[in-house]
C-alpha positions as semicolon CSV with decimal commas, in nm:
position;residue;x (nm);y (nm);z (nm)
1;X;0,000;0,000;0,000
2;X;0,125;0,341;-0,061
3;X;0,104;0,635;0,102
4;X;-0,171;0,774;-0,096
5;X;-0,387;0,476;-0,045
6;X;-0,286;0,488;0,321
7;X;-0,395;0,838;0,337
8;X;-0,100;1,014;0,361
9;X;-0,095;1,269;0,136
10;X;-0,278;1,606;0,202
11;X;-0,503;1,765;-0,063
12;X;-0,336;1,949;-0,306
13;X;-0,112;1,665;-0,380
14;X;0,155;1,763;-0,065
15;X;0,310;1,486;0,063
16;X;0,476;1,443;0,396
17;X;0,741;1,639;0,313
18;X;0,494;1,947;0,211
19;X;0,616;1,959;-0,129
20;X;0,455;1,915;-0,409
21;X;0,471;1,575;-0,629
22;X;0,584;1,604;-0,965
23;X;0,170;1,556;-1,085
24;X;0,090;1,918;-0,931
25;X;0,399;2,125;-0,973
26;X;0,662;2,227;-0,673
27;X;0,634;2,476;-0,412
28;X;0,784;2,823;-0,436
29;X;0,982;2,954;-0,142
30;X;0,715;3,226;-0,027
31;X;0,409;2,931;-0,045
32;X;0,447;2,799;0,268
33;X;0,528;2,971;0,594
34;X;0,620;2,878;0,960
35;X;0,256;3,099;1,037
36;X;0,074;2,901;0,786
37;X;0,086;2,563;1,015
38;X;-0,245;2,482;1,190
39;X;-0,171;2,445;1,557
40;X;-0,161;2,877;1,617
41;X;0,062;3,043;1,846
42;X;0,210;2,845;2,067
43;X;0,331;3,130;2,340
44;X;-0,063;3,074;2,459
45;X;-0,085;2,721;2,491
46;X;0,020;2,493;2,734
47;X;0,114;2,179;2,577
48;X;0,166;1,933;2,895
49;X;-0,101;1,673;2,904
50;X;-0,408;1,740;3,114
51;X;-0,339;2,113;3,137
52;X;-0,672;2,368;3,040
53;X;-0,592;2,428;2,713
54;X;-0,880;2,366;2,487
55;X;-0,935;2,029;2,403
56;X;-0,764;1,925;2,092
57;X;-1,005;1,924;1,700
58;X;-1,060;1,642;1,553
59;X;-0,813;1,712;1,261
60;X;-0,515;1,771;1,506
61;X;-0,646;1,394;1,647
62;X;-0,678;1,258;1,290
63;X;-0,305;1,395;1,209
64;X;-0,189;1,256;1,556
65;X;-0,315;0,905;1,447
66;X;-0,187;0,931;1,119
67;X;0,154;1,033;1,213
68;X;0,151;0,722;1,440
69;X;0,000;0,503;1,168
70;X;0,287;0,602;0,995
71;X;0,551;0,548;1,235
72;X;0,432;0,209;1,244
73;X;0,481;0,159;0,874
74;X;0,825;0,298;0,866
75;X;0,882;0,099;1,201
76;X;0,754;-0,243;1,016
77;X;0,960;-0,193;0,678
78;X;1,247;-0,078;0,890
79;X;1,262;-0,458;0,988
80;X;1,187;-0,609;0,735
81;X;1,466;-0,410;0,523
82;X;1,696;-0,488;0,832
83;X;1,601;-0,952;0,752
84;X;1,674;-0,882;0,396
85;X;1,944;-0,748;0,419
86;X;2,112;-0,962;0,681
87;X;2,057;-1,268;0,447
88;X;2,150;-1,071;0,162
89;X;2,469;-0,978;0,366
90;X;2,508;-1,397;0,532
91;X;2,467;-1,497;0,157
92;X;2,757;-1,244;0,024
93;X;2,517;-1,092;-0,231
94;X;2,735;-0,828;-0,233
95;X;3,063;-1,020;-0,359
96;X;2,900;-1,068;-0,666
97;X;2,930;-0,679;-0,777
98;X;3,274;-0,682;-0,700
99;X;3,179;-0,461;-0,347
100;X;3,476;-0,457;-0,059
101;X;3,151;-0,510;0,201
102;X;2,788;-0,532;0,250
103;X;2,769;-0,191;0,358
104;X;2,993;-0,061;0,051
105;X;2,663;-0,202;-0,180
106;X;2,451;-0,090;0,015
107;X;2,555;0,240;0,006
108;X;2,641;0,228;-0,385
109;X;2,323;0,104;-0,487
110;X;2,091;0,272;-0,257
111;X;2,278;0,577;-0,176
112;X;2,303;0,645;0,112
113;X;2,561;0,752;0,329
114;X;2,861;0,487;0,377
115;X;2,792;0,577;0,767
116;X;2,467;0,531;0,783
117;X;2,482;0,215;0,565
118;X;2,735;0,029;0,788
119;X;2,531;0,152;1,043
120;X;2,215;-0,045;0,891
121;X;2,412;-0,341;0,855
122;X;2,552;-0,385;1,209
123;X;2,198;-0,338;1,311
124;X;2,092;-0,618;1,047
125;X;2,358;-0,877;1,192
126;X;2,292;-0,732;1,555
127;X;1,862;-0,846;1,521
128;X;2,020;-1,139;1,361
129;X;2,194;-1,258;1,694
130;X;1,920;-1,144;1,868
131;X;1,693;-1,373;1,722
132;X;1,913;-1,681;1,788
133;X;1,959;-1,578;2,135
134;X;1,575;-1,562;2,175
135;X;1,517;-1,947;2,009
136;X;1,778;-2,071;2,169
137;X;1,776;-1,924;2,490
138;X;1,512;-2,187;2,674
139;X;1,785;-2,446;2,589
140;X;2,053;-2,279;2,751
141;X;1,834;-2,206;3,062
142;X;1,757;-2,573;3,146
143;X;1,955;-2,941;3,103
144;X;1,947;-3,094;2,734
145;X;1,805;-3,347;2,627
């Protein structure tokens, strides 16, 4: 599903990002500014929870949930890119290209940062670990059999 059909994108065409999508043209620099977000002044409110500020609208509650909706998304592909490419990585699918590492590929063909890609794939062998700790752990807690 994508983020249109999740509901993710505002009318107008914005995206998350507040810019326009290549359908509807791009934003200029003067079209969007810092007073232009819903949410007011903020000198007025008092933003800890249970405090007498008004209670919140319902599109501030709809945005809430969607922001969390979406955190959950990015949270669930986060791990599933994190698998992939631990296998990918256990299975040397980056030899093939000629790549010094994992994280050299990774960076190349995604392109990302070589930081933030070696980063990814410590984490991917790190979950890996994890998970064999977890399976085998009630083994290692009591006698074999």
């Amino acid at each position: 599903m994508g983020y249109a059909e999740a509901g993710f994108v505002e009318r107008g065409g914005r995206g998350m990002s507040g810019h326009r999508d290549a359908e509807h043209g791009t934003l200029g620099a003067g079209d969007l500014r810092c007073g232009d977000l819903k949410g007011g002044d903020t000198a007025h409110s008092d933003p800890r929870p249970g405090s007498a500020a008004a209670a919140p609208s319902s599109d501030i509650l709809e945005l809430g949930e969607q922001i969390a909706t979406l955190a959950a998304h990015i949270h669930s592909a986060t791990h599933r890119l994190l698998v992939m490419l631990a296998e990918f990585d256990r299975r040397g699918g980056w030899k093939a290209r000629g790549h010094a590492s994992c994280a050299h590929w990774l960076s190349f063909r995604t392109g990302i940062d070589m930081g933030a890609a070696r980063e990814k794939v410590r984490a991917a062998r790190a979950s890996v670990c994890r998970t064999l700790v977890t399976l085998l752990q009630p083994r290692l807690a009591g006698p074999f059999r």
